[in-house]
Amino acid sequence: MNRTPSLVVALLVAPLALVLLWAFHEALTQPSGARLADLAETSLSRTGVGNPVTAVLLSYRGYDTMLELGVLLAALLGIWSLGRVSPGFHPPELALTAMVAWVVPLLILTAGYLLWAGAERPGGAFQGGALLGAAGVILRLTGERRLGLPSERAQRRLAIAGIGAFLAVGLGTAAAGLGFLAYPESWSKWLILLIETATTLAVGMTLAAAYPGGPPGPAGNERDAP
Amino acid sequence: MTELLFGGAGILLFAMGLWSFLVHEPLLRKLIAFNVMGSGVFHILVAISERGALRPDPVPHALVLTGIVVAVSATALALALDRRLDDEDPDG
């Protein structure tokens, strides 16, 4: 790192930050004008869920969320295609192993709760998936080489579960003449729950599998030699 | 003015990340800096969805939610690429 350029860059970045601060302050003090929030609020009863964030993710902007799951899948495929990596961590201590035996089931339980609660309260597929991914990472840190993930075949299926559920529901509604991802009102809640369940599993599996890097290994639940 | 405090912190994070991204040469440090910038943007989006007494806007919340997961997986891919680069050319 060179001293002079870093100072010059700091002198260039500081005014930019000040301009951004001023713009942000202006945006906050001006009247807000038309907001998407009002639209989201008034149509909420037609989506079958009570949490506006879930409604935005799975109903109003379902197409967007589907493509984001595509980004996740692309990232995972990239990681899998970069070849094997050597494991790089220490064997765990006894206290960590004992704690993980408690924490991982709790994480899975909480992920399930968040998935269900997402319909009416804060929570949802991405939060639940993040917890599942965290459970995998913790398992890996205690030397579980496969992070509690299923077989390679099942991993490949899970990786496409989220975008697959979106596409299946979308094509189904399109075939029924409603348009892509336009849920019929009476089914909306259950279709959203179906997509969210698949998304939770896909997100959790993708995040966990991305952590060690490299393609899924052969079956078996071996631990690293201490 | 909680929104201003929160958004201001976001802008500060963004500026610090940008500085670090431009100044430091190793890919890993650039990646961390990029993630700090991203966190700043998430802060700003969450802060701006709250407008006084009005109910918070769920749209930016949803964007941030998926954005975090996408950022994490993109970072994982970048780390895998970086490690592969190191394997190919340990000096580089």
mmCIF file of C-alpha atoms in Angstrom:
data_model
loop_
_atom_site.group_PDB
_atom_site.id
_atom_site.type_symbol
_atom_site.label_atom_id
_atom_site.label_comp_id
_atom_site.label_asym_id
_atom_site.label_seq_id
_atom_site.Cartn_x
_atom_site.Cartn_y
_atom_site.Cartn_z
ATOM 1 C CA MET A 1 0.000 0.000 0.000
ATOM 2 C CA ASN A 2 1.395 3.341 -1.045
ATOM 3 C CA ARG A 3 0.902 6.260 1.325
ATOM 4 C CA THR A 4 0.259 9.120 -1.054
ATOM 5 C CA PRO A 5 -2.393 7.459 -3.264
ATOM 6 C CA SER A 6 -4.311 6.254 -0.205
ATOM 7 C CA LEU A 7 -4.462 9.849 1.058
ATOM 8 C CA VAL A 8 -5.511 11.124 -2.370
ATOM 9 C CA VAL A 9 -8.222 8.462 -2.588
ATOM 10 C CA ALA A 10 -9.433 9.437 0.896
ATOM 11 C CA LEU A 11 -9.623 13.087 -0.189
ATOM 12 C CA LEU A 12 -11.669 12.027 -3.243
ATOM 13 C CA VAL A 13 -13.986 9.674 -1.355
ATOM 14 C CA ALA A 14 -14.758 12.105 1.502
ATOM 15 C CA PRO A 15 -16.583 14.706 -0.695
ATOM 16 C CA LEU A 16 -18.522 11.880 -2.348
ATOM 17 C CA ALA A 17 -19.656 10.697 1.084
ATOM 18 C CA LEU A 18 -20.673 14.264 1.999
ATOM 19 C CA VAL A 19 -22.704 14.616 -1.212
ATOM 20 C CA LEU A 20 -24.388 11.272 -0.523
ATOM 21 C CA LEU A 21 -25.172 12.356 3.049
ATOM 22 C CA TRP A 22 -26.667 15.601 1.792
ATOM 23 C CA ALA A 23 -28.737 13.759 -0.819
ATOM 24 C CA PHE A 24 -29.931 11.267 1.777
ATOM 25 C CA HIS A 25 -30.890 14.063 4.167
ATOM 26 C CA GLU A 26 -32.776 15.832 1.350
ATOM 27 C CA ALA A 27 -34.591 12.608 0.463
ATOM 28 C CA LEU A 28 -35.669 12.154 4.070
ATOM 29 C CA THR A 29 -36.871 15.715 4.609
ATOM 30 C CA GLN A 30 -38.837 15.976 1.348
ATOM 31 C CA PRO A 31 -42.411 14.648 1.380
ATOM 32 C CA SER A 32 -42.288 11.033 0.296
ATOM 33 C CA GLY A 33 -44.693 11.274 -2.649
ATOM 34 C CA ALA A 34 -46.176 8.087 -4.116
ATOM 35 C CA ARG A 35 -44.961 5.011 -2.272
ATOM 36 C CA LEU A 36 -45.114 1.379 -3.223
ATOM 37 C CA ALA A 37 -45.896 0.678 0.445
ATOM 38 C CA ASP A 38 -49.504 1.847 0.077
ATOM 39 C CA LEU A 39 -50.037 -0.362 -2.966
ATOM 40 C CA ALA A 40 -48.431 -3.309 -1.167
ATOM 41 C CA GLU A 41 -50.680 -2.702 1.836
ATOM 42 C CA THR A 42 -53.973 -2.476 -0.058
ATOM 43 C CA SER A 43 -53.407 -5.636 -2.125
ATOM 44 C CA LEU A 44 -52.125 -7.655 0.839
ATOM 45 C CA SER A 45 -55.450 -9.391 1.529
ATOM 46 C CA ARG A 46 -55.415 -10.889 -1.981
ATOM 47 C CA THR A 47 -52.054 -12.622 -1.536
ATOM 48 C CA GLY A 48 -53.050 -14.997 1.284
ATOM 49 C CA VAL A 49 -50.174 -13.905 3.547
ATOM 50 C CA GLY A 50 -50.147 -11.231 6.264
ATOM 51 C CA ASN A 51 -46.479 -10.243 6.119
ATOM 52 C CA PRO A 52 -45.987 -7.547 3.462
ATOM 53 C CA VAL A 53 -42.304 -8.471 2.991
ATOM 54 C CA THR A 54 -43.246 -12.064 2.168
ATOM 55 C CA ALA A 55 -45.953 -10.794 -0.161
ATOM 56 C CA VAL A 56 -43.411 -8.622 -1.996
ATOM 57 C CA LEU A 57 -40.897 -11.464 -2.253
ATOM 58 C CA LEU A 58 -43.170 -14.313 -3.266
ATOM 59 C CA SER A 59 -46.163 -12.628 -4.853
ATOM 60 C CA TYR A 60 -45.664 -9.104 -6.232
ATOM 61 C CA ARG A 61 -42.054 -9.606 -7.229
ATOM 62 C CA GLY A 62 -42.019 -13.395 -7.516
ATOM 63 C CA TYR A 63 -40.271 -13.242 -10.865
ATOM 64 C CA ASP A 64 -37.437 -11.211 -9.340
ATOM 65 C CA THR A 65 -37.010 -13.654 -6.450
ATOM 66 C CA MET A 66 -36.965 -16.572 -8.875
ATOM 67 C CA LEU A 67 -34.119 -14.969 -10.802
ATOM 68 C CA GLU A 68 -32.252 -14.347 -7.543
ATOM 69 C CA LEU A 69 -32.447 -18.059 -6.844
ATOM 70 C CA GLY A 70 -30.952 -18.459 -10.315
ATOM 71 C CA VAL A 71 -28.024 -16.290 -9.198
ATOM 72 C CA LEU A 72 -27.556 -18.544 -6.143
ATOM 73 C CA LEU A 73 -27.564 -21.604 -8.378
ATOM 74 C CA ALA A 74 -25.060 -20.029 -10.774
ATOM 75 C CA ALA A 75 -22.715 -19.184 -7.884
ATOM 76 C CA LEU A 76 -22.929 -22.743 -6.538
ATOM 77 C CA LEU A 77 -22.267 -24.227 -9.993
ATOM 78 C CA GLY A 78 -19.241 -21.958 -10.289
ATOM 79 C CA ILE A 79 -17.895 -23.111 -6.912
ATOM 80 C CA TRP A 80 -18.500 -26.764 -7.773
ATOM 81 C CA SER A 81 -16.737 -26.433 -11.103
ATOM 82 C CA LEU A 82 -13.554 -24.935 -9.628
ATOM 83 C CA GLY A 83 -12.195 -28.304 -8.532
ATOM 84 C CA ARG A 84 -11.412 -29.943 -5.215
ATOM 85 C CA VAL A 85 -9.894 -28.075 -2.300
ATOM 86 C CA SER A 86 -7.903 -29.316 0.632
ATOM 87 C CA PRO A 87 -9.669 -29.053 4.001
ATOM 88 C CA GLY A 88 -8.053 -26.415 6.174
ATOM 89 C CA PHE A 89 -9.126 -26.449 9.823
ATOM 90 C CA HIS A 90 -8.156 -27.878 13.181
ATOM 91 C CA PRO A 91 -9.844 -30.862 14.816
ATOM 92 C CA PRO A 92 -12.505 -29.559 17.225
ATOM 93 C CA GLU A 93 -12.266 -29.432 21.001
ATOM 94 C CA LEU A 94 -14.682 -31.423 23.145
ATOM 95 C CA ALA A 95 -16.651 -28.376 24.324
ATOM 96 C CA LEU A 96 -17.327 -27.236 20.744
ATOM 97 C CA THR A 97 -18.511 -30.683 19.667
ATOM 98 C CA ALA A 98 -20.838 -30.926 22.675
ATOM 99 C CA MET A 99 -22.252 -27.461 22.056
ATOM 100 C CA VAL A 100 -22.819 -28.141 18.362
ATOM 101 C CA ALA A 101 -24.854 -31.250 19.204
ATOM 102 C CA TRP A 102 -27.297 -28.827 20.865
ATOM 103 C CA VAL A 103 -27.065 -25.878 18.522
ATOM 104 C CA VAL A 104 -27.585 -27.621 15.181
ATOM 105 C CA PRO A 105 -30.981 -29.204 15.987
ATOM 106 C CA LEU A 106 -32.088 -25.849 17.453
ATOM 107 C CA LEU A 107 -31.019 -24.070 14.253
ATOM 108 C CA ILE A 108 -32.994 -26.526 12.119
ATOM 109 C CA LEU A 109 -36.042 -26.108 14.386
ATOM 110 C CA THR A 110 -35.758 -22.305 14.242
ATOM 111 C CA ALA A 111 -35.427 -22.433 10.451
ATOM 112 C CA GLY A 112 -38.677 -24.385 10.276
ATOM 113 C CA TYR A 113 -40.363 -21.878 12.598
ATOM 114 C CA LEU A 114 -39.133 -18.903 10.545
ATOM 115 C CA LEU A 115 -40.425 -20.538 7.364
ATOM 116 C CA TRP A 116 -43.899 -20.955 8.867
ATOM 117 C CA ALA A 117 -43.940 -17.619 10.711
ATOM 118 C CA GLY A 118 -42.941 -15.767 7.528
ATOM 119 C CA ALA A 119 -46.547 -15.825 6.355
ATOM 120 C CA GLU A 120 -47.770 -13.502 9.124
ATOM 121 C CA ARG A 121 -44.760 -12.196 11.066
ATOM 122 C CA PRO A 122 -41.120 -11.350 10.382
ATOM 123 C CA GLY A 123 -39.476 -14.466 8.976
ATOM 124 C CA GLY A 124 -39.518 -16.325 5.702
ATOM 125 C CA ALA A 125 -37.675 -18.560 3.294
ATOM 126 C CA PHE A 126 -34.421 -16.624 3.061
ATOM 127 C CA GLN A 127 -34.033 -16.235 6.824
ATOM 128 C CA GLY A 128 -34.815 -19.902 7.396
ATOM 129 C CA GLY A 129 -32.426 -20.892 4.620
ATOM 130 C CA ALA A 130 -29.673 -18.747 6.123
ATOM 131 C CA LEU A 131 -30.087 -20.577 9.456
ATOM 132 C CA LEU A 132 -29.904 -23.970 7.718
ATOM 133 C CA GLY A 133 -26.746 -22.816 5.951
ATOM 134 C CA ALA A 134 -25.302 -21.687 9.295
ATOM 135 C CA ALA A 135 -26.050 -25.124 10.752
ATOM 136 C CA GLY A 136 -24.038 -26.684 7.909
ATOM 137 C CA VAL A 137 -21.132 -24.290 8.446
ATOM 138 C CA ILE A 138 -21.052 -25.061 12.195
ATOM 139 C CA LEU A 139 -21.017 -28.795 11.466
ATOM 140 C CA ARG A 140 -18.144 -28.272 9.077
ATOM 141 C CA LEU A 141 -16.215 -26.328 11.734
ATOM 142 C CA THR A 142 -16.422 -29.342 14.037
ATOM 143 C CA GLY A 143 -14.845 -31.533 11.364
ATOM 144 C CA GLU A 144 -17.963 -32.948 9.754
ATOM 145 C CA ARG A 145 -16.584 -33.062 6.247
ATOM 146 C CA ARG A 146 -19.987 -33.348 4.559
ATOM 147 C CA LEU A 147 -21.693 -30.650 6.693
ATOM 148 C CA GLY A 148 -24.634 -32.944 7.327
ATOM 149 C CA LEU A 149 -25.615 -32.600 3.666
ATOM 150 C CA PRO A 150 -27.264 -35.500 1.822
ATOM 151 C CA SER A 151 -25.738 -37.468 -1.054
ATOM 152 C CA GLU A 152 -24.315 -35.735 -4.108
ATOM 153 C CA ARG A 153 -27.373 -36.704 -6.143
ATOM 154 C CA ALA A 154 -29.743 -35.226 -3.562
ATOM 155 C CA GLN A 155 -27.591 -32.092 -3.303
ATOM 156 C CA ARG A 156 -27.900 -31.487 -7.030
ATOM 157 C CA ARG A 157 -31.685 -31.867 -6.784
ATOM 158 C CA LEU A 158 -31.892 -29.574 -3.727
ATOM 159 C CA ALA A 159 -29.793 -26.916 -5.458
ATOM 160 C CA ILE A 160 -32.471 -26.504 -8.127
ATOM 161 C CA ALA A 161 -35.427 -27.004 -5.741
ATOM 162 C CA GLY A 162 -36.099 -23.285 -5.232
ATOM 163 C CA ILE A 163 -36.021 -22.155 -8.827
ATOM 164 C CA GLY A 164 -37.657 -25.449 -9.833
ATOM 165 C CA ALA A 165 -40.649 -24.869 -7.542
ATOM 166 C CA PHE A 166 -40.986 -21.315 -8.852
ATOM 167 C CA LEU A 167 -40.886 -22.509 -12.463
ATOM 168 C CA ALA A 168 -43.321 -25.385 -11.847
ATOM 169 C CA VAL A 169 -45.856 -23.100 -10.147
ATOM 170 C CA GLY A 170 -45.294 -20.359 -12.738
ATOM 171 C CA LEU A 171 -45.757 -22.672 -15.688
ATOM 172 C CA GLY A 172 -48.764 -24.233 -13.954
ATOM 173 C CA THR A 173 -50.503 -20.889 -13.505
ATOM 174 C CA ALA A 174 -49.553 -19.931 -17.058
ATOM 175 C CA ALA A 175 -51.050 -23.178 -18.372
ATOM 176 C CA ALA A 176 -54.233 -22.468 -16.403
ATOM 177 C CA GLY A 177 -54.485 -19.194 -18.306
ATOM 178 C CA LEU A 178 -53.690 -16.905 -15.351
ATOM 179 C CA GLY A 179 -50.261 -15.748 -16.488
ATOM 180 C CA PHE A 180 -46.790 -16.642 -15.224
ATOM 181 C CA LEU A 181 -46.696 -16.725 -11.385
ATOM 182 C CA ALA A 182 -50.179 -15.169 -11.106
ATOM 183 C CA TYR A 183 -51.548 -17.258 -8.234
ATOM 184 C CA PRO A 184 -55.316 -17.835 -8.004
ATOM 185 C CA GLU A 185 -56.492 -16.078 -4.832
ATOM 186 C CA SER A 186 -57.823 -19.153 -3.020
ATOM 187 C CA TRP A 187 -54.590 -21.131 -3.587
ATOM 188 C CA SER A 188 -52.187 -18.277 -3.104
ATOM 189 C CA LYS A 189 -51.216 -19.034 0.516
ATOM 190 C CA TRP A 190 -50.432 -22.675 -0.185
ATOM 191 C CA LEU A 191 -48.569 -22.035 -3.423
ATOM 192 C CA ILE A 192 -46.449 -19.427 -1.604
ATOM 193 C CA LEU A 193 -45.790 -21.892 1.221
ATOM 194 C CA LEU A 194 -44.794 -24.585 -1.292
ATOM 195 C CA ILE A 195 -42.334 -22.262 -3.055
ATOM 196 C CA GLU A 196 -41.006 -20.992 0.285
ATOM 197 C CA THR A 197 -40.373 -24.516 1.577
ATOM 198 C CA ALA A 198 -38.403 -25.422 -1.539
ATOM 199 C CA THR A 199 -36.581 -22.081 -1.383
ATOM 200 C CA THR A 200 -35.612 -22.586 2.281
ATOM 201 C CA LEU A 201 -34.074 -25.969 1.507
ATOM 202 C CA ALA A 202 -32.335 -24.699 -1.624
ATOM 203 C CA VAL A 203 -30.910 -21.582 0.068
ATOM 204 C CA GLY A 204 -29.740 -23.551 3.117
ATOM 205 C CA MET A 205 -28.125 -26.238 1.013
ATOM 206 C CA THR A 206 -26.488 -23.728 -1.344
ATOM 207 C CA LEU A 207 -25.015 -21.625 1.456
ATOM 208 C CA ALA A 208 -23.750 -24.696 3.318
ATOM 209 C CA ALA A 209 -22.251 -26.259 0.189
ATOM 210 C CA ALA A 210 -20.613 -22.972 -0.802
ATOM 211 C CA TYR A 211 -18.712 -22.796 2.481
ATOM 212 C CA PRO A 212 -16.136 -25.603 2.024
ATOM 213 C CA GLY A 213 -15.790 -24.953 -1.732
ATOM 214 C CA GLY A 214 -15.245 -27.672 -4.296
ATOM 215 C CA PRO A 215 -17.755 -30.210 -5.655
ATOM 216 C CA PRO A 216 -19.761 -32.506 -3.345
ATOM 217 C CA GLY A 217 -17.699 -35.452 -2.199
ATOM 218 C CA PRO A 218 -18.543 -39.177 -2.260
ATOM 219 C CA ALA A 219 -21.218 -40.532 0.089
ATOM 220 C CA GLY A 220 -20.474 -41.391 3.714
ATOM 221 C CA ASN A 221 -20.364 -39.285 6.822
ATOM 222 C CA GLU A 222 -16.685 -39.475 7.629
ATOM 223 C CA ARG A 223 -14.989 -37.049 9.970
ATOM 224 C CA ASP A 224 -11.528 -35.647 9.542
ATOM 225 C CA ALA A 225 -8.861 -37.572 11.368
ATOM 226 C CA PRO A 226 -7.896 -35.750 14.574
ATOM 227 C CA MET B 1 -33.937 11.231 13.221
ATOM 228 C CA THR B 2 -33.111 7.524 13.602
ATOM 229 C CA GLU B 3 -33.319 7.138 9.816
ATOM 230 C CA LEU B 4 -30.624 9.759 9.322
ATOM 231 C CA LEU B 5 -28.346 8.100 11.871
ATOM 232 C CA PHE B 6 -28.869 4.679 10.309
ATOM 233 C CA GLY B 7 -28.545 5.904 6.727
ATOM 234 C CA GLY B 8 -25.553 8.058 7.663
ATOM 235 C CA ALA B 9 -23.850 4.984 9.109
ATOM 236 C CA GLY B 10 -24.619 3.223 5.823
ATOM 237 C CA ILE B 11 -23.039 6.036 3.805
ATOM 238 C CA LEU B 12 -20.005 5.992 6.095
ATOM 239 C CA LEU B 13 -19.634 2.222 5.582
ATOM 240 C CA PHE B 14 -20.018 2.688 1.831
ATOM 241 C CA ALA B 15 -17.323 5.393 1.718
ATOM 242 C CA MET B 16 -14.920 3.411 3.901
ATOM 243 C CA GLY B 17 -15.462 0.320 1.767
ATOM 244 C CA LEU B 18 -14.913 2.294 -1.428
ATOM 245 C CA TRP B 19 -11.675 3.748 -0.062
ATOM 246 C CA SER B 20 -10.408 0.332 0.968
ATOM 247 C CA PHE B 21 -11.470 -1.171 -2.353
ATOM 248 C CA LEU B 22 -9.450 1.400 -4.288
ATOM 249 C CA VAL B 23 -6.397 1.486 -2.040
ATOM 250 C CA HIS B 24 -5.651 -2.161 -1.210
ATOM 251 C CA GLU B 25 -4.204 -4.469 -3.793
ATOM 252 C CA PRO B 26 -4.872 -8.072 -2.601
ATOM 253 C CA LEU B 27 -8.064 -9.583 -4.008
ATOM 254 C CA LEU B 28 -9.172 -10.769 -0.584
ATOM 255 C CA ARG B 29 -9.032 -7.259 0.858
ATOM 256 C CA LYS B 30 -10.880 -5.883 -2.161
ATOM 257 C CA LEU B 31 -13.540 -8.531 -1.600
ATOM 258 C CA ILE B 32 -13.949 -7.600 2.069
ATOM 259 C CA ALA B 33 -14.092 -3.927 1.108
ATOM 260 C CA PHE B 34 -16.741 -4.699 -1.492
ATOM 261 C CA ASN B 35 -18.820 -6.488 1.136
ATOM 262 C CA VAL B 36 -18.517 -3.510 3.495
ATOM 263 C CA MET B 37 -19.767 -1.281 0.650
ATOM 264 C CA GLY B 38 -22.672 -3.673 0.126
ATOM 265 C CA SER B 39 -23.552 -3.572 3.829
ATOM 266 C CA GLY B 40 -23.616 0.216 3.596
ATOM 267 C CA VAL B 41 -26.078 0.044 0.701
ATOM 268 C CA PHE B 42 -28.298 -2.373 2.650
ATOM 269 C CA HIS B 43 -28.235 0.031 5.622
ATOM 270 C CA ILE B 44 -29.327 2.925 3.412
ATOM 271 C CA LEU B 45 -32.112 0.909 1.775
ATOM 272 C CA VAL B 46 -33.508 -0.205 5.140
ATOM 273 C CA ALA B 47 -33.228 3.319 6.556
ATOM 274 C CA ILE B 48 -34.991 4.953 3.617
ATOM 275 C CA SER B 49 -37.937 2.544 3.784
ATOM 276 C CA GLU B 50 -38.983 4.204 7.052
ATOM 277 C CA ARG B 51 -40.603 7.596 6.526
ATOM 278 C CA GLY B 52 -41.701 9.232 9.754
ATOM 279 C CA ALA B 53 -45.096 8.070 10.985
ATOM 280 C CA LEU B 54 -45.888 6.125 7.791
ATOM 281 C CA ARG B 55 -45.642 2.336 7.796
ATOM 282 C CA PRO B 56 -42.250 1.083 6.601
ATOM 283 C CA ASP B 57 -42.090 0.239 2.909
ATOM 284 C CA PRO B 58 -41.786 -3.560 2.506
ATOM 285 C CA VAL B 59 -40.244 -3.369 -0.986
ATOM 286 C CA PRO B 60 -36.724 -2.239 0.066
ATOM 287 C CA HIS B 61 -36.856 -4.763 2.925
ATOM 288 C CA ALA B 62 -37.498 -7.562 0.450
ATOM 289 C CA LEU B 63 -34.706 -6.309 -1.818
ATOM 290 C CA VAL B 64 -32.240 -6.253 1.081
ATOM 291 C CA LEU B 65 -33.309 -9.708 2.225
ATOM 292 C CA THR B 66 -32.573 -11.390 -1.085
ATOM 293 C CA GLY B 67 -29.607 -9.080 -1.619
ATOM 294 C CA ILE B 68 -27.876 -10.384 1.509
ATOM 295 C CA VAL B 69 -28.202 -14.008 0.441
ATOM 296 C CA VAL B 70 -27.084 -13.239 -3.101
ATOM 297 C CA ALA B 71 -24.118 -11.202 -1.795
ATOM 298 C CA VAL B 72 -23.037 -14.077 0.458
ATOM 299 C CA SER B 73 -23.132 -16.615 -2.352
ATOM 300 C CA ALA B 74 -21.386 -14.280 -4.793
ATOM 301 C CA THR B 75 -18.686 -13.705 -2.160
ATOM 302 C CA ALA B 76 -18.290 -17.471 -1.796
ATOM 303 C CA LEU B 77 -17.805 -17.790 -5.549
ATOM 304 C CA ALA B 78 -15.271 -14.953 -5.550
ATOM 305 C CA LEU B 79 -13.360 -16.605 -2.676
ATOM 306 C CA ALA B 80 -13.313 -19.906 -4.558
ATOM 307 C CA LEU B 81 -11.961 -18.121 -7.635
ATOM 308 C CA ASP B 82 -9.343 -16.333 -5.539
ATOM 309 C CA ARG B 83 -8.198 -19.600 -3.945
ATOM 310 C CA ARG B 84 -7.973 -21.208 -7.361
ATOM 311 C CA LEU B 85 -5.858 -18.297 -8.595
ATOM 312 C CA ASP B 86 -3.537 -18.772 -5.601
ATOM 313 C CA ASP B 87 -3.258 -22.507 -6.346
ATOM 314 C CA GLU B 88 -2.285 -21.847 -9.952
ATOM 315 C CA ASP B 89 0.191 -19.089 -9.192
ATOM 316 C CA PRO B 90 1.263 -18.995 -5.531
ATOM 317 C CA ASP B 91 3.481 -15.951 -6.095
ATOM 318 C CA GLY B 92 0.835 -13.817 -7.824
#
